[in-house]
Coordinates of C-alpha atoms in Angstrom, one line a residue:
X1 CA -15.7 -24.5 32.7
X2 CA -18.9 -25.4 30.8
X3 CA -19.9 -25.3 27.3
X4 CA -23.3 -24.5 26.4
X5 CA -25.5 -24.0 23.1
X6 CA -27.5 -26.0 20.8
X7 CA -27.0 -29.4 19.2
X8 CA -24.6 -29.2 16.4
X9 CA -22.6 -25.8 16.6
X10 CA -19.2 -27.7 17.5
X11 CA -18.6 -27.3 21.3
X12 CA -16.9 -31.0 20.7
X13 CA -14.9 -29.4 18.2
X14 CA -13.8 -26.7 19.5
X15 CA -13.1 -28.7 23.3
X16 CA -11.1 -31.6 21.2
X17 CA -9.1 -29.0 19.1
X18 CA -8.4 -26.8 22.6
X19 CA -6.8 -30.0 24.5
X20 CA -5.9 -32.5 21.6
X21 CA -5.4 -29.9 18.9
X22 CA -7.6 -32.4 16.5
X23 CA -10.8 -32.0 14.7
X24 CA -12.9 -35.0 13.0
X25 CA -15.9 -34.5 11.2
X26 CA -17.3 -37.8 12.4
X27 CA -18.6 -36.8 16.0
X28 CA -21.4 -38.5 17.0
X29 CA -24.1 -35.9 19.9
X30 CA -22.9 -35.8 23.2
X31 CA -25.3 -37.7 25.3
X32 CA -25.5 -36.1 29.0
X33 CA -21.8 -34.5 29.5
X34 CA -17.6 -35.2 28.8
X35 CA -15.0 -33.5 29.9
X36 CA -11.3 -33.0 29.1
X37 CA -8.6 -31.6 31.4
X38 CA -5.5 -29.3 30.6
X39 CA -3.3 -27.4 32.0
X40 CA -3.0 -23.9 31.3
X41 CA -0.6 -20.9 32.4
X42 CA -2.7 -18.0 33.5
X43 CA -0.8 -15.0 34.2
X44 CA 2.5 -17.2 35.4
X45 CA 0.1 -20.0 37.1
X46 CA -0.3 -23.3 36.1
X47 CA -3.7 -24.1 36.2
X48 CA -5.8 -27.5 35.7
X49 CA -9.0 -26.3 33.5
X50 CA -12.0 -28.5 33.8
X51 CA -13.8 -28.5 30.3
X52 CA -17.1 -30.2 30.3
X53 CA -18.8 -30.6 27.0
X54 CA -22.7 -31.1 27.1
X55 CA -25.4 -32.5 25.2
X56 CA -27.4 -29.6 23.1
X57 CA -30.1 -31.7 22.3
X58 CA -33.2 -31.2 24.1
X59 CA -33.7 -34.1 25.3
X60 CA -30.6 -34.5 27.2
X61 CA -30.8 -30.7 28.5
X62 CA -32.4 -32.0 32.5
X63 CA -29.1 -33.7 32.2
X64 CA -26.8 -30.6 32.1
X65 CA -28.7 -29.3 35.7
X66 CA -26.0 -31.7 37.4
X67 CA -23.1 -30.2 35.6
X68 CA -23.9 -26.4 35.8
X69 CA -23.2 -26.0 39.5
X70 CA -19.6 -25.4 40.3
X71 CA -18.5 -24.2 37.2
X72 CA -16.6 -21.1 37.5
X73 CA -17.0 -19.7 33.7
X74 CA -20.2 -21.0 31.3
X75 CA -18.8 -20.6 27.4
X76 CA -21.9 -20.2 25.3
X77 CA -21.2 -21.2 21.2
X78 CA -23.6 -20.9 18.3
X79 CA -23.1 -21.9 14.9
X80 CA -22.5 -18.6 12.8
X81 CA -24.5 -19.7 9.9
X82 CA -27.3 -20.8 12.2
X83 CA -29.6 -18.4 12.9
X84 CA -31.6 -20.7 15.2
X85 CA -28.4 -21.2 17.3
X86 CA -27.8 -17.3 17.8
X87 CA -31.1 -16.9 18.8
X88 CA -31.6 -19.5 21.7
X89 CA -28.1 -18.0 23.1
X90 CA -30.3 -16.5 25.6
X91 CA -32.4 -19.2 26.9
X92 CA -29.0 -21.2 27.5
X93 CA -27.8 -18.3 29.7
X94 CA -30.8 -17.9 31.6
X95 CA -30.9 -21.4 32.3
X96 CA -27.7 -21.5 33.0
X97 CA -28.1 -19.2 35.8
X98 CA -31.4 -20.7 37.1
X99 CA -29.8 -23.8 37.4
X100 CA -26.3 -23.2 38.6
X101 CA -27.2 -20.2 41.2
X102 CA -23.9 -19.2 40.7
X103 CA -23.3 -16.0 43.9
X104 CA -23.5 -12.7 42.3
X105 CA -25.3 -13.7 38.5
X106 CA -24.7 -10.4 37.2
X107 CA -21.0 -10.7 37.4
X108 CA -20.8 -14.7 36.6
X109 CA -18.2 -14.6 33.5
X110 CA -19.5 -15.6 30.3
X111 CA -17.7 -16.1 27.1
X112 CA -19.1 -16.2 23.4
X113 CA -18.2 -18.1 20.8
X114 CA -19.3 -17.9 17.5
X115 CA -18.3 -21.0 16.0
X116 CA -18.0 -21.9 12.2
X117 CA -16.0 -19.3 10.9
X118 CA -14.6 -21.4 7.8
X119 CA -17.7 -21.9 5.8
X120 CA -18.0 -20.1 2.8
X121 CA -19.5 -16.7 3.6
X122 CA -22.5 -16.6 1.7
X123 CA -24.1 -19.2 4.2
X124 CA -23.2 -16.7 7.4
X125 CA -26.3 -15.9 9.0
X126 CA -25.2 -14.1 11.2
X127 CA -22.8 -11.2 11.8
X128 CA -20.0 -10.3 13.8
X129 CA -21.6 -6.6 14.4
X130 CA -25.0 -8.6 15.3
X131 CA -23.4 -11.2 17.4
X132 CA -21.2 -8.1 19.6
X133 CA -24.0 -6.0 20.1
X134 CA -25.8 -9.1 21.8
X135 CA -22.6 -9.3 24.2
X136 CA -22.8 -5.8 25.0
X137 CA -26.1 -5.8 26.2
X138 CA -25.5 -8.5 28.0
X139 CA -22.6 -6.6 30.5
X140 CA -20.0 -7.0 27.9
X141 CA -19.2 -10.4 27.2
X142 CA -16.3 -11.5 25.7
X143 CA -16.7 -12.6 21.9
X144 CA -14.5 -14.9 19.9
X145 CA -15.4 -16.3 16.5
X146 CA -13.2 -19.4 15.8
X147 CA -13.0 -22.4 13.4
X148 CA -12.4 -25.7 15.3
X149 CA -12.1 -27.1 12.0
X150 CA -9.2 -24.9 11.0
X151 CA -7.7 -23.8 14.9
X152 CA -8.9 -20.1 14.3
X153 CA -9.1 -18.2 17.4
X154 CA -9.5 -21.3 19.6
X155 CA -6.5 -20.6 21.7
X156 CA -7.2 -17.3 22.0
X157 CA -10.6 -17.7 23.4
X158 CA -9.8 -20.4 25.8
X159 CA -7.1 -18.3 27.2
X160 CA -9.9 -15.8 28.0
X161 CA -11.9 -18.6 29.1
X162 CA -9.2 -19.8 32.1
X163 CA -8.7 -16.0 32.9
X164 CA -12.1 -15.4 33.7
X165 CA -12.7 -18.7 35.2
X166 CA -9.9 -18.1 37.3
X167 CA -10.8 -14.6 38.5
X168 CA -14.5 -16.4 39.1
X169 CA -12.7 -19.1 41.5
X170 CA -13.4 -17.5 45.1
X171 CA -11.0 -18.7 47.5
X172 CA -13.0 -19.4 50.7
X173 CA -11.8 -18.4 53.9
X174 CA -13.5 -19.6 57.3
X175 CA -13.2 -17.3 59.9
X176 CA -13.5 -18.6 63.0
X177 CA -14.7 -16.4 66.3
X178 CA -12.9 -16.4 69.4
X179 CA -12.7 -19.9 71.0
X180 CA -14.4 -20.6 73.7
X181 CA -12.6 -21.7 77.2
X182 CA -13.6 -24.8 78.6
X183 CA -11.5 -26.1 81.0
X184 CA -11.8 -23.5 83.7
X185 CA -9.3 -22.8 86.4
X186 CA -11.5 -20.8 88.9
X187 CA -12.7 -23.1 91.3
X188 CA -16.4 -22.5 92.8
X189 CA -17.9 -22.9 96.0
X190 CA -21.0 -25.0 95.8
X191 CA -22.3 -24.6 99.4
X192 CA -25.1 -23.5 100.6
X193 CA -25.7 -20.2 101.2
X194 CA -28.4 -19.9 104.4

């Protein structure tokens, strides 16, 4: 699972309050990627979830390239009193699947979260309705808003997050054609034939 979205809207949070159930204020920017590991019960199966966390700075963003291939679900998180952060939502997507190729794009699970719930309200920029409406066009993605600071909704959405990833995982299965005799008991006669 990857998290996506611009510098500052507290995918370190929200990955360090899914797996540690702790939040600090003091997190420094993610430089290239991290990841945490935990295991999750999805539908009676224990599961090891992969969360990598990535740099939302520009500047580190070529980075991410490496990291976007193999995921099986891309979690996208703005800041809900950051306009800016809504609004590049859709370049983070598109990259997304530009860069990871994942097979079949128009059914590659997606999650949003809109992150930041706790702040005082006046300073939301924007709204639930807005931020839906965004996921509907999109083929209905998922939307959580959550509060790492305060664990709202963070379970929840995570839970959805391993669902989806896990429906994404495609079991391979080689199928292999008839085999092909080689040690052959019919003897042939070599002679000439004049």
């Amino acid at each position: 699972v990857i998290i996506l979205g611009e510098s500052g809207v507290g995918k370190t949070s929200l990955m360090n309050q899914y797996v540690n159930k702790k939040f600090s204020n003091q997190y420094k920017a993610t430089i290239g990627a991290d990841f945490l590991t935990k295991e999750v019960l999805v539908d009676d199966r224990l599961v090891t979830m992969q969360i990598w966390d990535t740099a939302g700075q520009e500047r580190f963003q070529s980075l991410g390239v490496a990291f976007y291939r193999g995921a099986d679900c891309c979690v996208l998180v703005f800041d809900v009193n950051n306009a800016k952060s809504f609004e590049t939502l859709e370049s983070w997507r598109d990259e997304f699947l530009i860069q990871a190729s994942p097979r079949g794009p128009e059914n590659f699970p997606f999650v949003v979260i809109g992150n930041k719930i706790d702040m005082e309200e006046s300073k939301r920029m924007i709204s639930q309705k807005r931020a839906m409406a965004w996921c509907q066009s999109k083929g209905n993605i998922p939307y959580f808003e959550t509060s790492a600071k305060e664990a709202i909704n963070v379970e929840q959405a995570f839970q959805t997050i391993a669902k989806n990833a896990l429906q994404q995982e495609v079991e391979v299965e080689i199928d292999f054609p008839d085999p092909i005799k080689i040690d052959s008991d019919t003897s042939k006669d070599f002679g000439c034939a004049c």
